[in-house]
Amino acid sequence: MKEFHIQWHILNRCNLRCTHCYQDDYSANSELSIEKLKAIADNIDRSMKRWKARLNLLLTGGEPLLKEEIFELFSYLEQKQTVKQLDIITNATILSKYIDQLEKFKKCKNILFSLDGVTESTNDKIRGSGVYKKVLQEMNLVESKRFKKILMFTVNKKNYEDAFKLVEFGKENNLDGIIIERLVPLGQSKDEFSNVLTKNMLKKLWNHLLIENGYDASKSYEYRALKIEYQKRNKKEKIYKTVIKVANCIVGQDGCAIMPDGSVFPCRRLPLVIGNLLNSELYDIFENSKILKDLTNRNLIQGKCQRCDSSFCLGCRAMVYAVKKNLYGEDPHCWK
């Protein structure tokens, strides 16, 4: 593989309690010392060297800026030649206090921040009172910095109509990109089944975003997420072109999630421990995990997902597991 993608959750602590959050623990119980975090970084580095791969790493939480040692970890990771990019996912409510420190790290190119509505009323019902105004205020401070601003939007029935307005929202707020993912009910949102989109709702949204921007939607059922990118000639110039990129499943392919205690998940929304980086090498976990092998074995998948002629789509195992409690069931979101 040429590149590997990791979302590293360095803590569970957070200053928000969003209704759709996939966490169910906000304590510091599983947090590691900086020495152990560096040991994990070394472990990842060894695997990238073995695979001759470059690493795209996202540090997140919880709220990662609450981790006292985050900048020491940033500095340590910045020195790793295998690390291609080192970005952060934040709720942006306390970003202004740390933005100057973040700017010191050249491999940190994007700030990914969360909103779940294009209006205050929609967002704050999900993320908490006052969050909408606070986040936009904080992100305005990034304008004078070199970072790209990427909005993370989790679509569900509460903000479904807002999702159709995201392209214009991004232009109005001078964003560089928007990533749209769907609600998977787990953690704090494990009882939010009524807010999970139906497959027809997701199809309508995916096809709208693709077709309206000049893209083929014939295989939109394969896409786990969409990314809207706004291309600009320079930082100050208004957006002049909108590009859509599609995200396919990383499970068993070219990515994983790491949890605060060093545990490895196939992806963050599929909470199955396949190993721990404090006692096993990442390459050994990834290359020899029976769970990963089974999840990518079409013969074990059930229903129309087994019969599908897609070359790589096996249905969203995270959604199947959350909704049906069956790792190998038919994807309820597939509209093929």
Short mmCIF file of C-alpha atoms in Angstrom, two decimals:
data_model
loop_
_atom_site.label_atom_id
_atom_site.label_comp_id
_atom_site.label_asym_id
_atom_site.label_seq_id
_atom_site.Cartn_x
_atom_site.Cartn_y
_atom_site.Cartn_z
CA MET A 1 0.00 0.00 0.00
CA LYS A 2 1.13 3.56 -0.69
CA GLU A 3 -0.71 5.31 2.12
CA PHE A 4 -2.28 4.27 5.40
CA HIS A 5 -4.94 6.19 7.33
CA ILE A 6 -5.33 6.25 11.11
CA GLN A 7 -7.79 8.09 13.32
CA TRP A 8 -6.14 8.14 16.73
CA HIS A 9 -8.43 8.93 19.67
CA ILE A 10 -5.95 10.04 22.32
CA LEU A 11 -8.60 10.59 25.03
CA ASN A 12 -12.30 10.22 25.80
CA ARG A 13 -12.69 13.45 27.75
CA CYS A 14 -14.83 16.07 26.06
CA ASN A 15 -16.44 19.38 26.98
CA LEU A 16 -19.56 18.61 24.89
CA ARG A 17 -22.20 15.87 25.02
CA CYS A 18 -23.58 15.69 21.49
CA THR A 19 -26.70 13.55 21.19
CA HIS A 20 -25.32 11.50 18.30
CA CYS A 21 -21.88 10.85 19.85
CA TYR A 22 -20.48 7.34 19.40
CA GLN A 23 -18.74 7.48 22.80
CA ASP A 24 -20.26 6.19 26.02
CA ASP A 25 -17.33 7.04 28.29
CA TYR A 26 -16.02 10.56 28.90
CA SER A 27 -13.64 9.79 31.73
CA ALA A 28 -9.82 9.85 31.82
CA ASN A 29 -9.66 6.20 32.90
CA SER A 30 -8.15 4.84 29.69
CA GLU A 31 -5.73 7.70 28.94
CA LEU A 32 -2.06 6.90 28.49
CA SER A 33 1.07 8.72 29.60
CA ILE A 34 3.15 10.58 27.03
CA GLU A 35 5.74 7.80 27.23
CA LYS A 36 3.18 5.20 26.19
CA LEU A 37 1.77 7.47 23.48
CA LYS A 38 5.28 7.80 22.07
CA ALA A 39 5.69 4.02 22.22
CA ILE A 40 2.53 3.68 20.11
CA ALA A 41 3.89 6.28 17.69
CA ASP A 42 7.07 4.20 17.35
CA ASN A 43 4.98 1.08 16.77
CA ILE A 44 3.04 2.79 13.97
CA ASP A 45 6.29 4.08 12.47
CA ARG A 46 7.75 0.58 12.31
CA SER A 47 4.70 -0.70 10.45
CA MET A 48 4.80 2.13 7.92
CA LYS A 49 8.46 1.30 7.24
CA ARG A 50 7.62 -2.38 6.83
CA TRP A 51 4.84 -1.55 4.36
CA LYS A 52 6.84 1.27 2.71
CA ALA A 53 3.76 3.42 3.28
CA ARG A 54 3.17 7.06 4.16
CA LEU A 55 0.86 7.81 7.06
CA ASN A 56 -2.10 10.17 7.10
CA LEU A 57 -2.85 10.61 10.79
CA LEU A 58 -5.78 12.35 12.47
CA LEU A 59 -5.51 13.11 16.19
CA THR A 60 -8.88 13.36 17.90
CA GLY A 61 -10.81 12.45 21.03
CA GLY A 62 -13.09 13.28 22.81
CA GLU A 63 -11.77 16.79 22.47
CA PRO A 64 -8.04 16.35 21.73
CA LEU A 65 -7.08 19.86 22.84
CA LEU A 66 -7.97 18.85 26.40
CA LYS A 67 -5.01 16.47 26.42
CA GLU A 68 -2.20 18.26 28.21
CA GLU A 69 0.54 16.41 26.32
CA ILE A 70 -0.94 16.81 22.84
CA PHE A 71 1.72 19.21 21.58
CA GLU A 72 4.54 17.03 22.86
CA LEU A 73 2.95 14.19 20.89
CA PHE A 74 2.56 16.45 17.85
CA SER A 75 6.26 17.31 18.04
CA TYR A 76 7.25 13.65 18.33
CA LEU A 77 5.08 12.61 15.38
CA GLU A 78 6.22 15.57 13.28
CA GLN A 79 9.75 14.15 13.33
CA LYS A 80 8.68 10.79 11.90
CA GLN A 81 9.58 10.59 8.22
CA THR A 82 6.79 8.09 7.62
CA VAL A 83 4.18 10.64 8.71
CA LYS A 84 2.96 12.44 5.60
CA GLN A 85 0.20 14.48 7.21
CA LEU A 86 -0.76 15.10 10.83
CA ASP A 87 -4.14 16.79 11.27
CA ILE A 88 -6.58 17.32 14.12
CA ILE A 89 -10.33 16.76 14.55
CA THR A 90 -11.75 19.15 17.14
CA ASN A 91 -15.12 20.51 18.21
CA ALA A 92 -13.41 23.92 17.84
CA THR A 93 -14.94 25.43 20.99
CA ILE A 94 -11.52 26.10 22.56
CA LEU A 95 -9.44 26.29 19.38
CA SER A 96 -8.38 29.94 19.68
CA LYS A 97 -6.35 29.17 22.81
CA TYR A 98 -4.16 26.70 20.90
CA ILE A 99 -4.15 27.82 17.27
CA ASP A 100 -0.72 29.48 17.48
CA GLN A 101 0.81 26.31 18.92
CA LEU A 102 -0.78 24.19 16.20
CA GLU A 103 0.64 26.45 13.52
CA LYS A 104 4.18 25.47 14.52
CA PHE A 105 3.69 21.97 13.09
CA LYS A 106 4.18 21.98 9.32
CA LYS A 107 2.57 18.57 8.82
CA CYS A 108 -0.64 19.84 10.38
CA LYS A 109 -2.36 21.24 7.30
CA ASN A 110 -6.06 20.82 8.03
CA ILE A 111 -8.27 21.61 10.98
CA LEU A 112 -11.32 19.37 10.88
CA PHE A 113 -14.11 20.76 13.03
CA SER A 114 -17.66 19.70 13.77
CA LEU A 115 -21.04 21.30 13.19
CA ASP A 116 -24.26 19.39 12.64
CA GLY A 117 -26.49 22.06 11.18
CA VAL A 118 -26.29 25.04 8.86
CA THR A 119 -28.47 26.95 11.32
CA GLU A 120 -28.12 27.60 15.02
CA SER A 121 -31.40 25.91 15.88
CA THR A 122 -30.56 22.65 14.09
CA ASN A 123 -26.97 22.39 15.31
CA ASP A 124 -27.58 23.33 18.93
CA LYS A 125 -30.32 20.71 19.36
CA ILE A 126 -27.61 18.15 18.64
CA ARG A 127 -24.40 19.70 19.96
CA GLY A 128 -25.64 21.96 22.77
CA SER A 129 -26.81 25.52 23.36
CA GLY A 130 -24.48 28.25 22.07
CA VAL A 131 -22.16 25.85 20.23
CA TYR A 132 -23.06 27.05 16.70
CA LYS A 133 -22.11 30.68 17.32
CA LYS A 134 -19.05 29.72 19.36
CA VAL A 135 -17.65 27.40 16.67
CA LEU A 136 -18.14 29.88 13.81
CA GLN A 137 -16.51 32.57 15.93
CA GLU A 138 -13.55 30.33 16.67
CA MET A 139 -13.16 29.25 13.04
CA ASN A 140 -13.11 32.88 11.89
CA LEU A 141 -9.82 33.17 13.77
CA VAL A 142 -8.33 30.53 11.46
CA GLU A 143 -8.81 32.84 8.45
CA SER A 144 -5.45 34.51 9.05
CA LYS A 145 -3.68 31.16 9.48
CA ARG A 146 -2.36 28.75 6.87
CA PHE A 147 -4.74 25.90 7.72
CA LYS A 148 -7.53 24.56 5.57
CA LYS A 149 -10.89 24.47 7.35
CA ILE A 150 -12.78 21.20 6.91
CA LEU A 151 -16.29 20.80 8.34
CA MET A 152 -17.34 17.38 9.70
CA PHE A 153 -21.09 16.84 9.39
CA THR A 154 -22.90 13.73 10.71
CA VAL A 155 -26.18 13.44 8.83
CA ASN A 156 -29.26 12.04 10.56
CA LYS A 157 -32.98 12.71 10.53
CA LYS A 158 -32.58 15.74 12.82
CA ASN A 159 -30.40 17.64 10.33
CA TYR A 160 -31.31 15.91 7.06
CA GLU A 161 -32.80 18.98 5.37
CA ASP A 162 -29.76 21.06 6.34
CA ALA A 163 -27.49 18.57 4.55
CA PHE A 164 -28.89 19.67 1.18
CA LYS A 165 -27.70 23.22 1.93
CA LEU A 166 -24.13 22.33 2.84
CA VAL A 167 -22.48 23.33 -0.45
CA GLU A 168 -23.75 26.89 -0.16
CA PHE A 169 -23.01 26.98 3.58
CA GLY A 170 -19.39 26.13 2.85
CA LYS A 171 -19.13 28.92 0.30
CA GLU A 172 -20.72 31.46 2.61
CA ASN A 173 -18.30 30.59 5.41
CA ASN A 174 -15.20 30.35 3.20
CA LEU A 175 -14.58 26.70 4.04
CA ASP A 176 -12.07 24.54 2.20
CA GLY A 177 -14.06 21.35 2.52
CA ILE A 178 -16.95 19.47 4.07
CA ILE A 179 -17.00 15.77 5.00
CA ILE A 180 -20.47 14.23 5.29
CA GLU A 181 -20.85 10.98 7.23
CA ARG A 182 -24.00 9.19 8.36
CA LEU A 183 -25.08 8.52 11.92
CA VAL A 184 -24.19 5.04 13.15
CA PRO A 185 -26.05 4.41 16.43
CA LEU A 186 -23.53 3.39 19.08
CA GLY A 187 -22.13 4.77 22.32
CA GLN A 188 -24.23 7.65 23.62
CA SER A 189 -26.39 7.40 20.47
CA LYS A 190 -27.02 3.66 20.73
CA ASP A 191 -30.74 4.29 21.22
CA GLU A 192 -30.95 6.79 18.36
CA PHE A 193 -32.27 4.24 15.84
CA SER A 194 -35.19 6.50 14.98
CA ASN A 195 -32.74 9.17 13.78
CA VAL A 196 -30.76 6.92 11.42
CA LEU A 197 -31.51 7.77 7.80
CA THR A 198 -33.43 5.30 5.68
CA LYS A 199 -31.66 4.05 2.58
CA ASN A 200 -33.95 6.13 0.37
CA MET A 201 -33.12 9.28 2.33
CA LEU A 202 -29.41 8.60 2.00
CA LYS A 203 -29.77 7.81 -1.71
CA LYS A 204 -31.60 11.09 -2.29
CA LEU A 205 -28.91 13.09 -0.48
CA TRP A 206 -25.93 11.32 -2.08
CA ASN A 207 -27.41 11.59 -5.57
CA HIS A 208 -28.34 15.24 -5.06
CA LEU A 209 -24.82 16.19 -4.03
CA LEU A 210 -23.21 14.18 -6.81
CA ILE A 211 -25.54 15.05 -9.68
CA GLU A 212 -25.86 18.74 -8.78
CA ASN A 213 -22.09 19.01 -8.99
CA GLY A 214 -21.76 17.09 -12.26
CA TYR A 215 -20.81 13.64 -11.00
CA ASP A 216 -22.00 10.15 -11.89
CA ALA A 217 -24.28 8.74 -9.19
CA SER A 218 -24.70 5.25 -10.64
CA LYS A 219 -22.57 3.66 -7.88
CA SER A 220 -23.46 6.03 -5.06
CA TYR A 221 -24.58 3.06 -2.92
CA GLU A 222 -20.89 2.15 -2.47
CA TYR A 223 -19.86 5.39 -0.79
CA ARG A 224 -19.40 5.55 2.99
CA ALA A 225 -18.92 9.31 3.02
CA LEU A 226 -18.65 12.25 0.67
CA LYS A 227 -16.14 15.08 0.76
CA ILE A 228 -16.88 18.43 -0.84
CA GLU A 229 -13.72 20.38 -1.68
CA TYR A 230 -13.68 24.05 -2.59
CA GLN A 231 -10.79 24.91 -4.86
CA LYS A 232 -9.32 28.42 -4.69
CA ARG A 233 -6.49 30.14 -6.52
CA ASN A 234 -5.28 31.60 -3.25
CA LYS A 235 -6.31 31.92 0.39
CA LYS A 236 -8.11 35.24 -0.04
CA GLU A 237 -9.94 34.50 -3.27
CA LYS A 238 -13.53 33.33 -3.32
CA ILE A 239 -14.26 29.69 -4.12
CA TYR A 240 -14.33 29.13 -7.86
CA LYS A 241 -14.80 25.38 -8.20
CA THR A 242 -16.53 22.64 -6.18
CA VAL A 243 -15.12 19.12 -6.29
CA ILE A 244 -16.73 16.00 -4.81
CA LYS A 245 -14.58 13.14 -3.56
CA VAL A 246 -15.98 9.81 -2.44
CA ALA A 247 -14.84 7.68 0.49
CA ASN A 248 -14.89 3.92 0.38
CA CYS A 249 -14.56 1.55 3.31
CA ILE A 250 -11.11 1.34 4.96
CA VAL A 251 -11.83 -1.85 6.93
CA GLY A 252 -9.09 -4.37 6.26
CA GLN A 253 -7.81 -2.22 3.39
CA ASP A 254 -5.71 0.81 4.29
CA GLY A 255 -6.76 2.17 7.65
CA CYS A 256 -7.92 1.68 11.23
CA ALA A 257 -8.76 3.52 14.44
CA ILE A 258 -6.70 3.62 17.64
CA MET A 259 -8.41 4.15 20.97
CA PRO A 260 -7.09 5.98 24.08
CA ASP A 261 -5.82 2.77 25.71
CA GLY A 262 -3.98 1.66 22.57
CA SER A 263 -6.68 -0.72 21.35
CA VAL A 264 -7.16 -1.02 17.60
CA PHE A 265 -10.60 -1.01 15.94
CA PRO A 266 -11.23 -1.84 12.26
CA CYS A 267 -12.85 1.62 12.13
CA ARG A 268 -14.12 3.94 14.86
CA ARG A 269 -17.73 3.07 14.21
CA LEU A 270 -17.02 -0.66 14.42
CA PRO A 271 -16.07 -1.12 18.11
CA LEU A 272 -14.33 -4.50 17.89
CA VAL A 273 -10.90 -4.77 19.51
CA ILE A 274 -8.53 -6.53 17.12
CA GLY A 275 -5.38 -5.89 19.16
CA ASN A 276 -3.50 -3.38 21.29
CA LEU A 277 -0.42 -1.42 20.22
CA LEU A 278 1.11 -1.57 23.69
CA ASN A 279 1.74 -5.30 23.30
CA SER A 280 1.48 -6.06 19.56
CA GLU A 281 2.88 -4.62 16.35
CA LEU A 282 0.37 -2.82 14.14
CA TYR A 283 1.50 -4.76 11.07
CA ASP A 284 0.98 -8.06 12.91
CA ILE A 285 -2.50 -7.03 14.02
CA PHE A 286 -3.46 -5.79 10.59
CA GLU A 287 -1.99 -8.65 8.61
CA ASN A 288 -3.15 -11.50 10.84
CA SER A 289 -6.44 -10.44 12.43
CA LYS A 290 -9.10 -13.10 11.87
CA ILE A 291 -11.79 -10.46 12.30
CA LEU A 292 -10.35 -8.32 9.50
CA LYS A 293 -10.01 -11.34 7.24
CA ASP A 294 -13.59 -12.41 7.94
CA LEU A 295 -14.97 -8.90 7.41
CA THR A 296 -13.43 -8.81 3.93
CA ASN A 297 -14.51 -12.33 2.97
CA ARG A 298 -17.56 -12.04 0.72
CA ASN A 299 -18.40 -15.71 1.28
CA LEU A 300 -19.24 -14.90 4.90
CA ILE A 301 -21.40 -11.88 4.07
CA GLN A 302 -25.13 -12.52 3.92
CA GLY A 303 -28.01 -11.46 1.68
CA LYS A 304 -27.55 -9.31 -1.38
CA CYS A 305 -24.18 -8.07 -0.10
CA GLN A 306 -22.81 -11.55 -0.79
CA ARG A 307 -24.26 -11.59 -4.29
CA CYS A 308 -23.19 -8.04 -5.18
CA ASP A 309 -20.86 -7.67 -8.16
CA SER A 310 -19.09 -4.64 -6.70
CA SER A 311 -15.35 -5.16 -6.80
CA PHE A 312 -14.78 -3.81 -3.31
CA CYS A 313 -18.02 -2.83 -1.53
CA LEU A 314 -19.11 -5.34 1.11
CA GLY A 315 -21.73 -3.11 2.72
CA CYS A 316 -21.10 -0.98 5.79
CA ARG A 317 -20.22 -3.54 8.47
CA ALA A 318 -20.38 -0.83 11.16
CA MET A 319 -23.98 0.05 10.27
CA VAL A 320 -24.98 -3.62 10.05
CA TYR A 321 -23.40 -4.36 13.43
CA ALA A 322 -25.00 -1.34 15.12
CA VAL A 323 -28.47 -1.89 13.68
CA LYS A 324 -28.69 -5.68 13.40
CA LYS A 325 -26.03 -6.83 15.90
CA ASN A 326 -24.80 -9.10 13.13
CA LEU A 327 -21.39 -8.44 11.59
CA TYR A 328 -22.18 -10.26 8.38
CA GLY A 329 -25.76 -9.26 7.66
CA GLU A 330 -27.09 -7.41 4.63
CA ASP A 331 -26.44 -3.66 4.65
CA PRO A 332 -29.79 -1.96 5.43
CA HIS A 333 -28.61 1.19 3.64
CA CYS A 334 -27.85 -0.37 0.28
CA TRP A 335 -30.25 0.73 -2.46
CA LYS A 336 -28.72 -1.23 -5.32
#
